Every structure is written in structure tokens, then in C-alpha cells.
Amino acid sequence: KKQTQFMAFWLVPFGFFAGIGFSVLTGLDTFAWAGKIGNHIIGGLLGAVAGAMGSLFVGGGVGLLIGSGDALPYRNRLNAGKYLIVVQGSEILTRQATRVLRQFEPENIQGYAAPGEQ
């Protein structure tokens, strides 16, 4: 989520100005009813929308929207014959589990907090 927001912070304004620049450089009269200035503003708005979509797709926001998150990497690891161990409980319990699991030198250990616990 943070990466998507960070990318949107840069890509939306950049897309807006790129859209205006494209409209000015090409001189296209796509929306005749809007006039010359209106076409440039609409071009900027469409560029901003494109920037927002770029930040959503590249920043990993699609996984947040449809709920897949880390599902694909986990599925790939399971398909490769690796194990997935989930520990849910108090912070003390998860620390104990982490200590025990580290003895076996796992490929990866990730911790997540429930949305209400952050």
C-alpha cells in the first residue's frame, strides 16, 4: 500500500503534465467541444489517470484491491515442494516460534500483523 501511494505521489502529477505536453505537442483536437485549452486540460486529466493506473499496477495495488497479496509467491513455493508454516497468537508466542524456526535455517521468515494490531 505504501509503495502504491508513493508511486501515485510522483506518477499522477507527472502523468498530468505529460498529458498536457502530449496534447500541446501533437495539437490533436480530440474533444472539439472543449476548445483548445479544454483539450489540453482533458489531456492532462487523462495523463493523471494513466499515472494513477500505473502506480496501482506497478506498485502492487492490484493485490490489495483483489486480495491476492502474497498468495502467488506462497503458491509457487508450495508447488516447489517447500513448506509454509503459519503461527498465529500473541507476540510472545510468535517470538518463541521464530526462535525455534530459525534453528532450521529457513529460506525466509515473514511476519504480519493483523490490520487492527498495527
mmCIF file with all atom_site columns, C-alpha atoms in Angstrom:
data_model
loop_
_atom_site.group_PDB
_atom_site.id
_atom_site.type_symbol
_atom_site.label_atom_id
_atom_site.label_alt_id
_atom_site.label_comp_id
_atom_site.label_asym_id
_atom_site.label_entity_id
_atom_site.label_seq_id
_atom_site.pdbx_PDB_ins_code
_atom_site.Cartn_x
_atom_site.Cartn_y
_atom_site.Cartn_z
_atom_site.occupancy
_atom_site.B_iso_or_equiv
_atom_site.pdbx_formal_charge
_atom_site.auth_seq_id
_atom_site.auth_comp_id
_atom_site.auth_asym_id
_atom_site.auth_atom_id
_atom_site.pdbx_PDB_model_num
ATOM 1   C CA . LYS A 1 1   ? 0.000   0.000   0.000   1.00 0.00 ? 1   LYS A CA 1
ATOM 2   C CA . LYS A 1 2   ? 2.806   2.416   0.879   1.00 0.00 ? 2   LYS A CA 1
ATOM 3   C CA . GLN A 1 3   ? 4.623   1.746   -2.380  1.00 0.00 ? 3   GLN A CA 1
ATOM 4   C CA . THR A 1 4   ? 1.437   2.331   -4.368  1.00 0.00 ? 4   THR A CA 1
ATOM 5   C CA . GLN A 1 5   ? 0.831   5.638   -2.586  1.00 0.00 ? 5   GLN A CA 1
ATOM 6   C CA . PHE A 1 6   ? 4.452   6.700   -3.046  1.00 0.00 ? 6   PHE A CA 1
ATOM 7   C CA . MET A 1 7   ? 4.323   5.924   -6.747  1.00 0.00 ? 7   MET A CA 1
ATOM 8   C CA . ALA A 1 8   ? 1.000   7.742   -7.108  1.00 0.00 ? 8   ALA A CA 1
ATOM 9   C CA . PHE A 1 9   ? 2.549   10.785  -5.424  1.00 0.00 ? 9   PHE A CA 1
ATOM 10  C CA . TRP A 1 10  ? 5.007   11.003  -8.338  1.00 0.00 ? 10  TRP A CA 1
ATOM 11  C CA . LEU A 1 11  ? 3.168   9.435   -11.255 1.00 0.00 ? 11  LEU A CA 1
ATOM 12  C CA . VAL A 1 12  ? -0.153  11.293  -11.073 1.00 0.00 ? 12  VAL A CA 1
ATOM 13  C CA . PRO A 1 13  ? 1.348   14.810  -11.373 1.00 0.00 ? 13  PRO A CA 1
ATOM 14  C CA . PHE A 1 14  ? 3.896   13.562  -13.907 1.00 0.00 ? 14  PHE A CA 1
ATOM 15  C CA . GLY A 1 15  ? 1.076   11.977  -15.911 1.00 0.00 ? 15  GLY A CA 1
ATOM 16  C CA . PHE A 1 16  ? -0.912  15.210  -15.748 1.00 0.00 ? 16  PHE A CA 1
ATOM 17  C CA . PHE A 1 17  ? 1.922   17.304  -17.157 1.00 0.00 ? 17  PHE A CA 1
ATOM 18  C CA . ALA A 1 18  ? 2.857   14.603  -19.668 1.00 0.00 ? 18  ALA A CA 1
ATOM 19  C CA . GLY A 1 19  ? -0.763  14.541  -20.856 1.00 0.00 ? 19  GLY A CA 1
ATOM 20  C CA . ILE A 1 20  ? -0.767  18.311  -21.293 1.00 0.00 ? 20  ILE A CA 1
ATOM 21  C CA . GLY A 1 21  ? 2.591   18.149  -23.060 1.00 0.00 ? 21  GLY A CA 1
ATOM 22  C CA . PHE A 1 22  ? 1.376   15.439  -25.406 1.00 0.00 ? 22  PHE A CA 1
ATOM 23  C CA . SER A 1 23  ? -1.747  17.434  -26.198 1.00 0.00 ? 23  SER A CA 1
ATOM 24  C CA . VAL A 1 24  ? 0.254   20.609  -26.871 1.00 0.00 ? 24  VAL A CA 1
ATOM 25  C CA . LEU A 1 25  ? 2.904   18.862  -28.985 1.00 0.00 ? 25  LEU A CA 1
ATOM 26  C CA . THR A 1 26  ? 0.511   16.865  -31.151 1.00 0.00 ? 26  THR A CA 1
ATOM 27  C CA . GLY A 1 27  ? -2.138  19.560  -31.474 1.00 0.00 ? 27  GLY A CA 1
ATOM 28  C CA . LEU A 1 28  ? -4.860  16.917  -31.600 1.00 0.00 ? 28  LEU A CA 1
ATOM 29  C CA . ASP A 1 29  ? -8.409  18.232  -31.357 1.00 0.00 ? 29  ASP A CA 1
ATOM 30  C CA . THR A 1 30  ? -9.887  15.101  -29.800 1.00 0.00 ? 30  THR A CA 1
ATOM 31  C CA . PHE A 1 31  ? -12.665 16.868  -27.921 1.00 0.00 ? 31  PHE A CA 1
ATOM 32  C CA . ALA A 1 32  ? -13.801 19.648  -30.250 1.00 0.00 ? 32  ALA A CA 1
ATOM 33  C CA . TRP A 1 33  ? -16.498 20.781  -27.818 1.00 0.00 ? 33  TRP A CA 1
ATOM 34  C CA . ALA A 1 34  ? -13.826 21.575  -25.183 1.00 0.00 ? 34  ALA A CA 1
ATOM 35  C CA . GLY A 1 35  ? -11.802 24.029  -27.263 1.00 0.00 ? 35  GLY A CA 1
ATOM 36  C CA . LYS A 1 36  ? -8.023  24.290  -27.411 1.00 0.00 ? 36  LYS A CA 1
ATOM 37  C CA . ILE A 1 37  ? -7.386  24.890  -23.682 1.00 0.00 ? 37  ILE A CA 1
ATOM 38  C CA . GLY A 1 38  ? -10.045 22.334  -22.728 1.00 0.00 ? 38  GLY A CA 1
ATOM 39  C CA . ASN A 1 39  ? -8.322  19.695  -24.860 1.00 0.00 ? 39  ASN A CA 1
ATOM 40  C CA . HIS A 1 40  ? -5.040  20.330  -23.046 1.00 0.00 ? 40  HIS A CA 1
ATOM 41  C CA . ILE A 1 41  ? -6.733  20.088  -19.640 1.00 0.00 ? 41  ILE A CA 1
ATOM 42  C CA . ILE A 1 42  ? -8.546  16.889  -20.628 1.00 0.00 ? 42  ILE A CA 1
ATOM 43  C CA . GLY A 1 43  ? -5.229  15.521  -21.919 1.00 0.00 ? 43  GLY A CA 1
ATOM 44  C CA . GLY A 1 44  ? -3.691  16.331  -18.550 1.00 0.00 ? 44  GLY A CA 1
ATOM 45  C CA . LEU A 1 45  ? -6.521  14.644  -16.668 1.00 0.00 ? 45  LEU A CA 1
ATOM 46  C CA . LEU A 1 46  ? -6.239  11.545  -18.840 1.00 0.00 ? 46  LEU A CA 1
ATOM 47  C CA . GLY A 1 47  ? -2.481  11.548  -18.227 1.00 0.00 ? 47  GLY A CA 1
ATOM 48  C CA . ALA A 1 48  ? -3.107  11.768  -14.478 1.00 0.00 ? 48  ALA A CA 1
ATOM 49  C CA . VAL A 1 49  ? -5.497  8.810   -14.699 1.00 0.00 ? 49  VAL A CA 1
ATOM 50  C CA . ALA A 1 50  ? -2.830  6.872   -16.602 1.00 0.00 ? 50  ALA A CA 1
ATOM 51  C CA . GLY A 1 51  ? -0.312  7.750   -13.878 1.00 0.00 ? 51  GLY A CA 1
ATOM 52  C CA . ALA A 1 52  ? -2.715  6.543   -11.192 1.00 0.00 ? 52  ALA A CA 1
ATOM 53  C CA . MET A 1 53  ? -3.259  3.282   -13.061 1.00 0.00 ? 53  MET A CA 1
ATOM 54  C CA . GLY A 1 54  ? 0.498   2.866   -13.429 1.00 0.00 ? 54  GLY A CA 1
ATOM 55  C CA . SER A 1 55  ? 1.040   3.350   -9.714  1.00 0.00 ? 55  SER A CA 1
ATOM 56  C CA . LEU A 1 56  ? -1.732  0.870   -8.973  1.00 0.00 ? 56  LEU A CA 1
ATOM 57  C CA . PHE A 1 57  ? -0.403  -1.837  -11.290 1.00 0.00 ? 57  PHE A CA 1
ATOM 58  C CA . VAL A 1 58  ? 3.334   -1.384  -10.754 1.00 0.00 ? 58  VAL A CA 1
ATOM 59  C CA . GLY A 1 59  ? 3.089   -0.514  -7.067  1.00 0.00 ? 59  GLY A CA 1
ATOM 60  C CA . GLY A 1 60  ? 1.310   -3.761  -6.229  1.00 0.00 ? 60  GLY A CA 1
ATOM 61  C CA . GLY A 1 61  ? -2.045  -2.167  -5.548  1.00 0.00 ? 61  GLY A CA 1
ATOM 62  C CA . VAL A 1 62  ? -3.898  -4.749  -7.607  1.00 0.00 ? 62  VAL A CA 1
ATOM 63  C CA . GLY A 1 63  ? -3.113  -7.367  -4.975  1.00 0.00 ? 63  GLY A CA 1
ATOM 64  C CA . LEU A 1 64  ? -4.542  -5.060  -2.319  1.00 0.00 ? 64  LEU A CA 1
ATOM 65  C CA . LEU A 1 65  ? -7.720  -4.462  -4.295  1.00 0.00 ? 65  LEU A CA 1
ATOM 66  C CA . ILE A 1 66  ? -8.489  -8.064  -5.199  1.00 0.00 ? 66  ILE A CA 1
ATOM 67  C CA . GLY A 1 67  ? -6.992  -9.559  -2.049  1.00 0.00 ? 67  GLY A CA 1
ATOM 68  C CA . SER A 1 68  ? -4.298  -11.794 -3.538  1.00 0.00 ? 68  SER A CA 1
ATOM 69  C CA . GLY A 1 69  ? -1.408  -10.060 -1.735  1.00 0.00 ? 69  GLY A CA 1
ATOM 70  C CA . ASP A 1 70  ? 1.387   -12.597 -1.319  1.00 0.00 ? 70  ASP A CA 1
ATOM 71  C CA . ALA A 1 71  ? -0.692  -15.560 -2.471  1.00 0.00 ? 71  ALA A CA 1
ATOM 72  C CA . LEU A 1 72  ? 1.227   -16.136 -5.722  1.00 0.00 ? 72  LEU A CA 1
ATOM 73  C CA . PRO A 1 73  ? 4.718   -16.363 -4.167  1.00 0.00 ? 73  PRO A CA 1
ATOM 74  C CA . TYR A 1 74  ? 3.365   -18.685 -1.484  1.00 0.00 ? 74  TYR A CA 1
ATOM 75  C CA . ARG A 1 75  ? 1.656   -20.888 -4.053  1.00 0.00 ? 75  ARG A CA 1
ATOM 76  C CA . ASN A 1 76  ? 4.855   -21.057 -6.112  1.00 0.00 ? 76  ASN A CA 1
ATOM 77  C CA . ARG A 1 77  ? 6.855   -22.118 -3.061  1.00 0.00 ? 77  ARG A CA 1
ATOM 78  C CA . LEU A 1 78  ? 4.313   -24.785 -2.164  1.00 0.00 ? 78  LEU A CA 1
ATOM 79  C CA . ASN A 1 79  ? 4.351   -26.074 -5.752  1.00 0.00 ? 79  ASN A CA 1
ATOM 80  C CA . ALA A 1 80  ? 8.150   -26.317 -5.496  1.00 0.00 ? 80  ALA A CA 1
ATOM 81  C CA . GLY A 1 81  ? 7.748   -28.723 -2.568  1.00 0.00 ? 81  GLY A CA 1
ATOM 82  C CA . LYS A 1 82  ? 8.517   -26.218 0.171   1.00 0.00 ? 82  LYS A CA 1
ATOM 83  C CA . TYR A 1 83  ? 6.582   -25.772 3.392   1.00 0.00 ? 83  TYR A CA 1
ATOM 84  C CA . LEU A 1 84  ? 4.517   -22.910 4.693   1.00 0.00 ? 84  LEU A CA 1
ATOM 85  C CA . ILE A 1 85  ? 4.216   -22.608 8.466   1.00 0.00 ? 85  ILE A CA 1
ATOM 86  C CA . VAL A 1 86  ? 1.711   -20.172 9.946   1.00 0.00 ? 86  VAL A CA 1
ATOM 87  C CA . VAL A 1 87  ? 1.873   -19.137 13.587  1.00 0.00 ? 87  VAL A CA 1
ATOM 88  C CA . GLN A 1 88  ? -0.974  -17.079 14.969  1.00 0.00 ? 88  GLN A CA 1
ATOM 89  C CA . GLY A 1 89  ? -1.097  -15.857 18.523  1.00 0.00 ? 89  GLY A CA 1
ATOM 90  C CA . SER A 1 90  ? 0.340   -13.389 20.973  1.00 0.00 ? 90  SER A CA 1
ATOM 91  C CA . GLU A 1 91  ? 3.588   -11.558 20.341  1.00 0.00 ? 91  GLU A CA 1
ATOM 92  C CA . ILE A 1 92  ? 5.354   -13.792 22.878  1.00 0.00 ? 92  ILE A CA 1
ATOM 93  C CA . LEU A 1 93  ? 4.161   -16.920 21.074  1.00 0.00 ? 93  LEU A CA 1
ATOM 94  C CA . THR A 1 94  ? 5.260   -15.653 17.677  1.00 0.00 ? 94  THR A CA 1
ATOM 95  C CA . ARG A 1 95  ? 8.698   -14.714 19.045  1.00 0.00 ? 95  ARG A CA 1
ATOM 96  C CA . GLN A 1 96  ? 9.104   -18.207 20.507  1.00 0.00 ? 96  GLN A CA 1
ATOM 97  C CA . ALA A 1 97  ? 8.065   -19.764 17.216  1.00 0.00 ? 97  ALA A CA 1
ATOM 98  C CA . THR A 1 98  ? 10.510  -17.552 15.331  1.00 0.00 ? 98  THR A CA 1
ATOM 99  C CA . ARG A 1 99  ? 13.339  -18.616 17.648  1.00 0.00 ? 99  ARG A CA 1
ATOM 100 C CA . VAL A 1 100 ? 12.530  -22.301 17.118  1.00 0.00 ? 100 VAL A CA 1
ATOM 101 C CA . LEU A 1 101 ? 12.183  -21.934 13.339  1.00 0.00 ? 101 LEU A CA 1
ATOM 102 C CA . ARG A 1 102 ? 15.472  -20.028 12.953  1.00 0.00 ? 102 ARG A CA 1
ATOM 103 C CA . GLN A 1 103 ? 17.327  -23.127 14.224  1.00 0.00 ? 103 GLN A CA 1
ATOM 104 C CA . PHE A 1 104 ? 16.392  -24.864 10.977  1.00 0.00 ? 104 PHE A CA 1
ATOM 105 C CA . GLU A 1 105 ? 17.779  -22.022 8.807   1.00 0.00 ? 105 GLU A CA 1
ATOM 106 C CA . PRO A 1 106 ? 14.620  -21.370 6.793   1.00 0.00 ? 106 PRO A CA 1
ATOM 107 C CA . GLU A 1 107 ? 14.773  -19.770 3.373   1.00 0.00 ? 107 GLU A CA 1
ATOM 108 C CA . ASN A 1 108 ? 12.508  -16.968 4.524   1.00 0.00 ? 108 ASN A CA 1
ATOM 109 C CA . ILE A 1 109 ? 10.653  -15.791 7.633   1.00 0.00 ? 109 ILE A CA 1
ATOM 110 C CA . GLN A 1 110 ? 7.964   -13.152 7.313   1.00 0.00 ? 110 GLN A CA 1
ATOM 111 C CA . GLY A 1 111 ? 5.847   -11.587 9.996   1.00 0.00 ? 111 GLY A CA 1
ATOM 112 C CA . TYR A 1 112 ? 2.483   -9.932  9.555   1.00 0.00 ? 112 TYR A CA 1
ATOM 113 C CA . ALA A 1 113 ? 0.307   -8.042  11.990  1.00 0.00 ? 113 ALA A CA 1
ATOM 114 C CA . ALA A 1 114 ? -3.463  -8.210  11.787  1.00 0.00 ? 114 ALA A CA 1
ATOM 115 C CA . PRO A 1 115 ? -4.946  -4.975  10.388  1.00 0.00 ? 115 PRO A CA 1
ATOM 116 C CA . GLY A 1 116 ? -6.295  -3.924  13.790  1.00 0.00 ? 116 GLY A CA 1
ATOM 117 C CA . GLU A 1 117 ? -2.981  -4.521  15.594  1.00 0.00 ? 117 GLU A CA 1
ATOM 118 C CA . GLN A 1 118 ? -0.789  -2.013  13.753  1.00 0.00 ? 118 GLN A CA 1
#
